[in-house]
Coordinates of C-alpha atoms and ligand atoms in Angstrom, one line a residue:
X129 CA 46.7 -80.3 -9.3
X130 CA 44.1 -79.7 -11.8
X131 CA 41.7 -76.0 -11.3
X132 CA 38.0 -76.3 -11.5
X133 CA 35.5 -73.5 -12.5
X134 CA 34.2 -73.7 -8.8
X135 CA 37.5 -73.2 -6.9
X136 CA 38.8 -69.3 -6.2
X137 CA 40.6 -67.2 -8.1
X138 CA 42.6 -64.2 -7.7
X139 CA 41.8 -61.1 -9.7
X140 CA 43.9 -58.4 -9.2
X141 CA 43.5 -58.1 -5.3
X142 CA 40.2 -59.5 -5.6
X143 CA 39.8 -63.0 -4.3
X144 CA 36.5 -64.4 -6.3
X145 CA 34.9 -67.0 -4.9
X146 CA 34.8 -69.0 -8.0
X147 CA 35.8 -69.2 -12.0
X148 CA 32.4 -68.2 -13.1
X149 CA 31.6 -64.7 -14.3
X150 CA 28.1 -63.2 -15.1
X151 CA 28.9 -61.3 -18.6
X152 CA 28.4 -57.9 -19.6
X153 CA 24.2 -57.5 -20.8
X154 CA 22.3 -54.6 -21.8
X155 CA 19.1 -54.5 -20.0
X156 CA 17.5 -51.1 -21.4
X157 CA 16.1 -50.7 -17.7
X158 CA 17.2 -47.7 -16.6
X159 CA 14.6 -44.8 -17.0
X160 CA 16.7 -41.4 -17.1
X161 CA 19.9 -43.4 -17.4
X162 CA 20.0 -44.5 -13.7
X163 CA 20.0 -47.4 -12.5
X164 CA 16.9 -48.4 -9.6
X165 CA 16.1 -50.2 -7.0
X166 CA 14.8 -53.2 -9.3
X167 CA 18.7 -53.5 -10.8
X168 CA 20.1 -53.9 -7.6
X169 CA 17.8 -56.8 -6.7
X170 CA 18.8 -57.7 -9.9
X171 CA 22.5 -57.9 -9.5
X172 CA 22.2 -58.9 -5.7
X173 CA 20.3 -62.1 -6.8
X174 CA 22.9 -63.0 -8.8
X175 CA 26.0 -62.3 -6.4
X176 CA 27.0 -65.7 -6.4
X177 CA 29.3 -65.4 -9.1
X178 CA 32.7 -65.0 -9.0
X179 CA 32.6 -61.8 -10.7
X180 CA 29.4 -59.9 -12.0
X181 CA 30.0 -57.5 -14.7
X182 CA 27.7 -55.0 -14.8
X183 CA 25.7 -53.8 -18.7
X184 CA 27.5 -51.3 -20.6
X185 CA 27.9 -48.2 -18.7
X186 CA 28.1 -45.3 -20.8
X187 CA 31.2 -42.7 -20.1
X188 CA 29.3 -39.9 -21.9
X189 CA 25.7 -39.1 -23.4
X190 CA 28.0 -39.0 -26.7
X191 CA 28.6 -43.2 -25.6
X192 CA 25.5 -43.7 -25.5
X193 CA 24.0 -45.7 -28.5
X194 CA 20.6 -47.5 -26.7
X195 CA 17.4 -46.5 -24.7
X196 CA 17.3 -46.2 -21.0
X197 CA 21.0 -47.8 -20.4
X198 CA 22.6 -46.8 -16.7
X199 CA 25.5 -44.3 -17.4
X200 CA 28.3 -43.8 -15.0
X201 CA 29.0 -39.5 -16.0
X202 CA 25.8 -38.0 -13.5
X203 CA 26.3 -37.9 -9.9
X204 CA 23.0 -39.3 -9.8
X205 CA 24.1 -42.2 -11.9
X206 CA 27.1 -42.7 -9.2
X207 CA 24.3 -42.5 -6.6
X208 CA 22.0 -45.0 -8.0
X209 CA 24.9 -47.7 -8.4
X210 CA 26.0 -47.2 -4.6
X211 CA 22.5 -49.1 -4.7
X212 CA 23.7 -51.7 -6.9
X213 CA 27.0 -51.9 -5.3
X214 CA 25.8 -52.5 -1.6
X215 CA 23.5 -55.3 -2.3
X216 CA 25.9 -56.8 -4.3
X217 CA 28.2 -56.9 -1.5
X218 CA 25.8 -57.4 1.0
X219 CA 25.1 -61.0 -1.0
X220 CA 28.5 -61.9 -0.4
X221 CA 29.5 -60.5 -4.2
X222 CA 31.9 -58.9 -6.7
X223 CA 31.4 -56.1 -9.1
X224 CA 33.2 -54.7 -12.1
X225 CA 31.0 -51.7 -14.5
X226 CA 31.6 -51.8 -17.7
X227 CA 32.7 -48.5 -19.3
X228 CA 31.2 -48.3 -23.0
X229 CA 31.2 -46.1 -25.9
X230 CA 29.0 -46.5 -29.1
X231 CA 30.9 -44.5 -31.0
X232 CA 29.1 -45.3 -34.4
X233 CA 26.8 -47.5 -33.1
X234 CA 24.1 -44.8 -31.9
X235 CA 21.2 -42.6 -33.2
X236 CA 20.9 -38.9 -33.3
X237 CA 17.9 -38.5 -31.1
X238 CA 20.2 -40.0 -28.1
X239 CA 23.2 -37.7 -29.1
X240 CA 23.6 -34.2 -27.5
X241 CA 21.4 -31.9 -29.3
X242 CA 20.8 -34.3 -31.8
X243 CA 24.1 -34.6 -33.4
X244 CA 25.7 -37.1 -35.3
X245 CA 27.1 -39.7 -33.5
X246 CA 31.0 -40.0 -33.8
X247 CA 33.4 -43.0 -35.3
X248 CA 37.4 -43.0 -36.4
X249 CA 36.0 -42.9 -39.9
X250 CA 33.0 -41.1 -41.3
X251 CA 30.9 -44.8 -42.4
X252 CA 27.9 -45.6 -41.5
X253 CA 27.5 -49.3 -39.0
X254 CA 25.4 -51.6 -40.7
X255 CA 23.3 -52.4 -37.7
X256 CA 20.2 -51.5 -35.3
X257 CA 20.0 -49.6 -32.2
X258 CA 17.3 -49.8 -29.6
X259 CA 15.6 -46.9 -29.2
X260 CA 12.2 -46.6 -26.6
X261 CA 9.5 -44.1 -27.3
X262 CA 9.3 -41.6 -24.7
X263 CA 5.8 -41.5 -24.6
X264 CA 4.2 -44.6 -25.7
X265 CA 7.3 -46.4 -23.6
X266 CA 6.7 -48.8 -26.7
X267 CA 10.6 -50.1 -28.1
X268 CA 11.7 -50.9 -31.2
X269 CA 15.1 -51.4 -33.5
X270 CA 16.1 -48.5 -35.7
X271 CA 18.9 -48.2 -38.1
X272 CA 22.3 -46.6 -36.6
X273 CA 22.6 -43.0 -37.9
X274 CA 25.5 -41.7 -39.8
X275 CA 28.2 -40.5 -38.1
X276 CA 31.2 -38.3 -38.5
X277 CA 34.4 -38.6 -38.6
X278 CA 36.0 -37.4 -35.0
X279 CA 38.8 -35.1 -35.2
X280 CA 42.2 -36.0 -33.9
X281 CA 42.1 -33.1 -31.1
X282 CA 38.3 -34.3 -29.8
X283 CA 40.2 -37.9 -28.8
X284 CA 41.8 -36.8 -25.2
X285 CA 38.6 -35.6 -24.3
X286 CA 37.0 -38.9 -25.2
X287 CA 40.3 -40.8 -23.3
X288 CA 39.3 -38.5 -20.0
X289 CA 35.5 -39.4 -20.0
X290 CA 36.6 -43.2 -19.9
X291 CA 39.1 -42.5 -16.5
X292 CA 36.3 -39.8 -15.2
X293 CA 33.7 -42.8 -15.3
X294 CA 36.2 -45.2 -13.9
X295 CA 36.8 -43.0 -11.1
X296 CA 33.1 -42.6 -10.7
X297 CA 33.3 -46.5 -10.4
X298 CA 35.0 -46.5 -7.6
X299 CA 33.0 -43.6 -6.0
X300 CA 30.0 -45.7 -6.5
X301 CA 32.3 -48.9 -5.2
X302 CA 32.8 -50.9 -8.0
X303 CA 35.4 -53.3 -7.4
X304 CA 36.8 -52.7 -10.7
X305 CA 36.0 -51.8 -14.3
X306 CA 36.1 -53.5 -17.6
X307 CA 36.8 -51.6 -20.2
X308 CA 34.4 -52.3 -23.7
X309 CA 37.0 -52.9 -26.4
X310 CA 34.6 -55.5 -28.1
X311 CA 31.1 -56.1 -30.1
X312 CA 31.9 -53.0 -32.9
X313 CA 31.5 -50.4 -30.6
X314 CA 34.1 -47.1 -30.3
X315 CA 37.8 -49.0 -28.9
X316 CA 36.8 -51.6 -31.9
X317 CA 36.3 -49.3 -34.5
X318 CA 39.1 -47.7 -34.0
X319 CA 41.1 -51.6 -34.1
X320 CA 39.4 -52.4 -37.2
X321 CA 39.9 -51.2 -40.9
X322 CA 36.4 -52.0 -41.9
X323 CA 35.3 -49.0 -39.7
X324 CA 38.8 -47.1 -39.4
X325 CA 40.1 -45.8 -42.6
X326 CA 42.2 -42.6 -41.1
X327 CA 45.2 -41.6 -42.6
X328 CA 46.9 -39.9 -39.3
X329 CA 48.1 -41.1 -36.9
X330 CA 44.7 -43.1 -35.5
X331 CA 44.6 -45.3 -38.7
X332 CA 46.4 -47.1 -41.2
X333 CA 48.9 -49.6 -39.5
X334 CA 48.3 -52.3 -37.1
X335 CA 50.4 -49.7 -34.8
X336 CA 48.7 -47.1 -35.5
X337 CA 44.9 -49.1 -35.1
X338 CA 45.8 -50.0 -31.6
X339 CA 46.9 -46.0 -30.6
X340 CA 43.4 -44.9 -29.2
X341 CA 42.6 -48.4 -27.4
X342 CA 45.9 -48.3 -25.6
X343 CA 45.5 -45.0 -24.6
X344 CA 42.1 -45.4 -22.8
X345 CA 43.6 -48.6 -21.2
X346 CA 46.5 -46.5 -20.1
X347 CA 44.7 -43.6 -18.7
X348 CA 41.8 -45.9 -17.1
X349 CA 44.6 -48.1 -15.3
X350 CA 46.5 -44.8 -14.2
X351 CA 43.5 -43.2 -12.9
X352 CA 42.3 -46.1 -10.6
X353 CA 45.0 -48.7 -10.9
X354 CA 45.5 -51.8 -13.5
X355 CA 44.8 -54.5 -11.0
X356 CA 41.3 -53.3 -11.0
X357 CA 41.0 -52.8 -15.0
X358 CA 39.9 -55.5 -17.7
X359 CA 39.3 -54.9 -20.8
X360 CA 36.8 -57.3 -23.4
X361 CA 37.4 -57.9 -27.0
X362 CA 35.8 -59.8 -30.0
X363 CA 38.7 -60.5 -32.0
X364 CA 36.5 -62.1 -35.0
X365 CA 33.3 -61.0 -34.4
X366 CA 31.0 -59.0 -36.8
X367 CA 28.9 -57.8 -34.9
X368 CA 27.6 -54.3 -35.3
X369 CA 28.7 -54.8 -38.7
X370 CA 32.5 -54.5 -37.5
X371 CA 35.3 -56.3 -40.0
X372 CA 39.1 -56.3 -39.8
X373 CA 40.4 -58.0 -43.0
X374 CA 43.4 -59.7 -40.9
X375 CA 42.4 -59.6 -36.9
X376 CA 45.0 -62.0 -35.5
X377 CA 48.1 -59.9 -36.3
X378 CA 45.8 -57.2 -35.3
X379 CA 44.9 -58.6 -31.9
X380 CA 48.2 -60.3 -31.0
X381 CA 50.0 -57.2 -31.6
X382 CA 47.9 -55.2 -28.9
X383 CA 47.9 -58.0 -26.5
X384 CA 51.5 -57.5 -26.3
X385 CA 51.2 -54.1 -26.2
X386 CA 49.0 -54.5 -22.8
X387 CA 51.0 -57.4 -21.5
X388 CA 53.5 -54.8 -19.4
X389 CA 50.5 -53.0 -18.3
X390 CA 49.6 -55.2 -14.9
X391 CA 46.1 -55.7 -15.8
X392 CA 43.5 -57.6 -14.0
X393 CA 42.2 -59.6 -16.8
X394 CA 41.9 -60.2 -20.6
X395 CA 37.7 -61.2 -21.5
X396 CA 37.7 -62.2 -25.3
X397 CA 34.3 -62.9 -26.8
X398 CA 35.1 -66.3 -29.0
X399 CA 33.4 -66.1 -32.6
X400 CA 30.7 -64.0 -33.2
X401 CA 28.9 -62.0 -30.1
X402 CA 26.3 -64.3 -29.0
X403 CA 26.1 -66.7 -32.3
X404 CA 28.4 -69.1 -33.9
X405 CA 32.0 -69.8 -32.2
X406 CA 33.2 -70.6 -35.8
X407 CA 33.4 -68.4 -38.4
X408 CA 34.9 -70.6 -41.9
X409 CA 35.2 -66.9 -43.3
X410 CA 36.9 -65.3 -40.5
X411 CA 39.1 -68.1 -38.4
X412 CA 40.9 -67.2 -35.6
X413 CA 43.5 -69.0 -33.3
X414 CA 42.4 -68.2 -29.7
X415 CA 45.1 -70.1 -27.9
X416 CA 47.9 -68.3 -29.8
X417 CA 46.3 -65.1 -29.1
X418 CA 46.5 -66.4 -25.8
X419 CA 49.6 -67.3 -26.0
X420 CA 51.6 -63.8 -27.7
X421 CA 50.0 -62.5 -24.2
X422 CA 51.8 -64.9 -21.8
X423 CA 55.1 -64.6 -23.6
X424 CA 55.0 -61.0 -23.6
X425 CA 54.8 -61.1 -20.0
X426 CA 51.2 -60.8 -19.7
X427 CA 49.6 -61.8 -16.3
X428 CA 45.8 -61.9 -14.7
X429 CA 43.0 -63.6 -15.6
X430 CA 42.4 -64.7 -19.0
X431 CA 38.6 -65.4 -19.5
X432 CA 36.5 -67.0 -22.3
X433 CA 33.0 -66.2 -23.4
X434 CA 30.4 -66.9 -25.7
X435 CA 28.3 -70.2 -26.1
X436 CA 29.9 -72.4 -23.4
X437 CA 28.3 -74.7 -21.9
X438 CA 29.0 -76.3 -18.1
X439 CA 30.9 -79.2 -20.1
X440 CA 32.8 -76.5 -22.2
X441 CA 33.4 -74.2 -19.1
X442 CA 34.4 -77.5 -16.7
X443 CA 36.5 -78.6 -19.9
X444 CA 38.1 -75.0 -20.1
X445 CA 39.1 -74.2 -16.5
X446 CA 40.6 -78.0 -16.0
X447 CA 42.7 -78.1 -19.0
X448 CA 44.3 -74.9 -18.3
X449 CA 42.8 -73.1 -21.8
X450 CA 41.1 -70.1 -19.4
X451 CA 41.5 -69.1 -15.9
X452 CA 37.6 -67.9 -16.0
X453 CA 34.6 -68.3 -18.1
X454 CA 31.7 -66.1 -18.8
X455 CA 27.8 -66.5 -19.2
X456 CA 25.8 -64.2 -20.4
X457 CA 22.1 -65.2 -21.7
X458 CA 22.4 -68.3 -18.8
X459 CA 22.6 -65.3 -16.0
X460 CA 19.5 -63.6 -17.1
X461 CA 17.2 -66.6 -17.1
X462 CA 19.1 -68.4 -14.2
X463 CA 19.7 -66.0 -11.1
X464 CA 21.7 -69.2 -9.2
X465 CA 23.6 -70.4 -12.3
X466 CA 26.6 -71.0 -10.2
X467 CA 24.4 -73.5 -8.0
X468 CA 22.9 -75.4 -10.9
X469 CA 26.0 -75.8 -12.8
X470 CA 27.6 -76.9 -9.7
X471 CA 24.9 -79.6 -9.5
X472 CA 24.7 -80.2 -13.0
X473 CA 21.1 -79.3 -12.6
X474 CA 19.0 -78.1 -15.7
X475 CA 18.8 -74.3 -16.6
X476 CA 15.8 -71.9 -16.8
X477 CA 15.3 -71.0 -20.8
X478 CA 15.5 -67.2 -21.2
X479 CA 12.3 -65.5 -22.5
X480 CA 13.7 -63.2 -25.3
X481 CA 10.7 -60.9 -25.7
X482 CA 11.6 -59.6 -22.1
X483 CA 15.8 -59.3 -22.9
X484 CA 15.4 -55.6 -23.7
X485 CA 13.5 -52.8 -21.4
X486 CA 10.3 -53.4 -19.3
X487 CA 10.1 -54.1 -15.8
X488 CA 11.0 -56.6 -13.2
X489 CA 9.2 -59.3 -15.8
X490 CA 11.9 -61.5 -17.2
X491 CA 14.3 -59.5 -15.0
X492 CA 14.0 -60.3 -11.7
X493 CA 11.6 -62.8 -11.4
X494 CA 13.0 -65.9 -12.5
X495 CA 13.0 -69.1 -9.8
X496 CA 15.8 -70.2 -8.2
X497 CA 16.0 -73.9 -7.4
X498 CA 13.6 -75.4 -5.5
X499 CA 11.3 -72.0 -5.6
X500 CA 9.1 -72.9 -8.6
Ligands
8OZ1277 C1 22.8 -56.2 -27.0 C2 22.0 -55.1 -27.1 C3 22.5 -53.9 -26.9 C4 23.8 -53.7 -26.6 C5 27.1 -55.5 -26.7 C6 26.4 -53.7 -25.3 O1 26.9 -56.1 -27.7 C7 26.1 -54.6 -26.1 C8 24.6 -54.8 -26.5 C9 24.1 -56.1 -26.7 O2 28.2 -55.4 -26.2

C-alpha cells in the first residue's frame, strides 16, 4: 500500500498527524531573546502540521550569532515557550525547538562581553549576520567577526549547554528537539575541513570530524531520551561559507555512527540551504546517504527539505524516497499549508522584506483560505 504526505506518521512516540513538517526559520522576533505572545499565535496558526519545528534556539549567549532570536538557557526563555507550547497544543499540534550554536557564525557585540565568537579552527566565515540596532530598532547584515579557535577542555561545557537546553525543552514542553548540525553553524564546522583544521583529536580524520557532533547527539539523547531527538544536516551545502572537500564519506560515515543511537529522525537539507538542489561542483548521492543509514540499522523518520514542491513532496512520500518532508519559506507566507497542498490550492508568495525582525507584519498576518 503506497504512503501519502497526508497520512500519519510515527515519530518516536509521537503520532503526527501527517508527513508535512514546518522547517526550522529564524524570525529575529524575540526582543530580549524571549519569545512573546505574537510567536505563539504564530506557531498555533500553523499547528496543522505534522511536526512544527521551532527557529534556532540558542543553548548559550556564546550560540548566539543573530538579533533578537528566542534562546532556550533563561528561565524566562523556558517561561515564554510554555506560551508557545500550549497554543500549539491547544491547536491540536506538535513541537520540536531547535537547539543551535553559531559557533563562527556570530559578531562580537552579541558575544559575552564582547568576545570573539568561537569555531574548531581559528578562520573567519565568509558570511553576514543579522544584527538590529538597539536604539533605532533599524536591522541590517554585517560581516561575521573573527573568531578563535576553542580549546579542547572548553568542548564538555559546550556538549552540557546543548542537553541543559534540551532539558529546558521539555520543561517548557516541547515534544522533542532537533539538534542544528546543518547550514555552517558550530556541529558543521566541526564536520567540515573548510572550517576544521585541528590537529587533536577534534580534527583531521573523518573519525575524528564527527567526534564533537556525536557527542552532543549522545549527551542530548541521554539527557531526555533519543526518541524525542533529531538532528538536521546539509551534507553539500555552502552556506555560511561552510566547505568539506569530500562530504559523502564524511556524512555516510556519521550516519552510521548514529544509526545505533534510536533516534527520532534524520532532517537533511538537499543542495544548498534555501537555493539550488544541484550543485555540479559539489554532487552528492542523497539516497545512498540514505541508504549507509538503513543498513547500519538506522531507524525513525528520514525527512527531506529544501525547494519541494507539493508534486516533489507527494512524489517523495509515495515512492518511499522520505518518510517526511519539510517547508520552510511556504510556512511563513501560508499559515494552512497543509490544507492548500491537500487541495492542491495556490500558495500565498512570501514578502521577503518582512522574513527578518519586525512585528506581527508578514508574521502573523497572512490569510488563510477563504479569509482574504
Ligand atoms: C536565515 C537567517 C538566519 C539564520 C539557518 C538558522 O540557516 C539559520 C538562519 C537562516 O539555519
Amino acid at each position: 500500500m503506497t504512503v501519502s504526505l497526508f497520512d500519519p506518521v510515527q515519530l518516536g512516540e509521537l503520532a503526527l498527524a501527517n508527513r508535512i513538517a514546518m522547517a526550522p526559520l529564524t524570525r529575529n522576533r524575540a526582543v530580549n531573546n524571549i519569545p512573546s505572545e505574537l510567536t505563539a499565535t504564530y506557531y498555533a496558526q500553523r499547528a496543522s502540521a505534522g511536526l512544527l519545528i521551532s527557529e534556532g534556539t540558542p543553548v548559550s549567549q556564546q550560540g548566539q550569532g543573530y538579533a533578537d532570536v528566542p534562546g532556550l538557557y533563561l528561565p524566562a526563555q523556558v517561561e515564554g515557550w510554555k506560551r508557545v507550547t500550549a497554543q500549539v497544543h491547544a491547536a491540536g499540534g506538535k513541537i520540536f525547538s531547535q537547539l543551535w550554536h553559531v559557533g563562527r557564525v556570530s559578531h562580537t557585540s552579541l558575544q559575552p562581553e564582547g568576545a570573539a565568537p568561537v569555531a574548531p579552527s581559528a578562520l573567519t566565515a565568509a558570511t553576514k549576520t543579522y544584527l538590529i540596532d538597539p536604539v533605532t530598532r533599524q536591522g541590517s547584515f554585517v560581516a561575521a567577526s573573527a573568531p578563535r579557535a576553542l580549546q579542547a577542555q572548553e568542548l564538555p561545557a559546550i556538549v552540557e549547554a546543548f542537553a541543559a537546553a534540551a532539558r529546558n525543552a521539555v520543561q517548557a514542553g516541547f515534544d522533542g528537539v532537533e539538534i542544528h548540525g546543518a547550514n555552517g553553524y558550530l556541529l558543521d564546522q566541526f564536520l567540515k575541513d573548510g572550517s576544521n583544521q585541528r590537529s587533536d583529536e577534534w580534527g583531521g580524520s573523518v573519525e575524528n570530524r564527527v567526534r564533537f557532533v556525536m557527542q552532543v547527539v549522545r549527551a542530548v539523547a541521554d539527557a531526555i531520551g533519543a526518541g524525542k531527538v533529531g538532528l538536521r544536516i546539509s551534507p553539500a551545502s555552502p552556506a555560511n561559507g561552510i566547505h568539506d572537500s569530500a562530504p559523502q564519506p564524511l556524512f555516510e560515515h556519521l550516519l552510521r555512527q548514529l544509526a545505533p543511537l534510536g533516534l527520532a529522525y534524520i532532517h537533511v537539507i538537499e543542495g544548498a540551504t534555501g537555493g539550488p538542489r544541484e550543485l555540479p561542483d559539489q554532487p552528492f548521492d542523497y539516497a545512498a546517504l540514505k541508504a549507509a543509514y538503513r543498513d547500519a540499522g538506522g531507524q525513525g523518520v528520514w525527512m527531506v527539505n529544501n525547494g519541494y514542491t507539493r508534486e516533489m513532496a507527494l512524489q517523495a512520500v509515495a515512492s518511499g524516497y522520505a518518510d517526511m518532508v519539510a517547508f520552510g519559506k511556504d510556512f511563513i507566507a501560508n499559515p494552512d499549508l497543509v490544507q492548500r497542498l491537500r487541495q492542491g490550492a495556490p500558495l500565498n508568495p512570501g514578502q521577503r522584506e518582512t522574513f527578518y525582525g519586525g512585528g506581527a507584519e508578514g508574521y502573523t498576518d497572512y490569510p488563510t483560505l477563504g479569509s482574504s
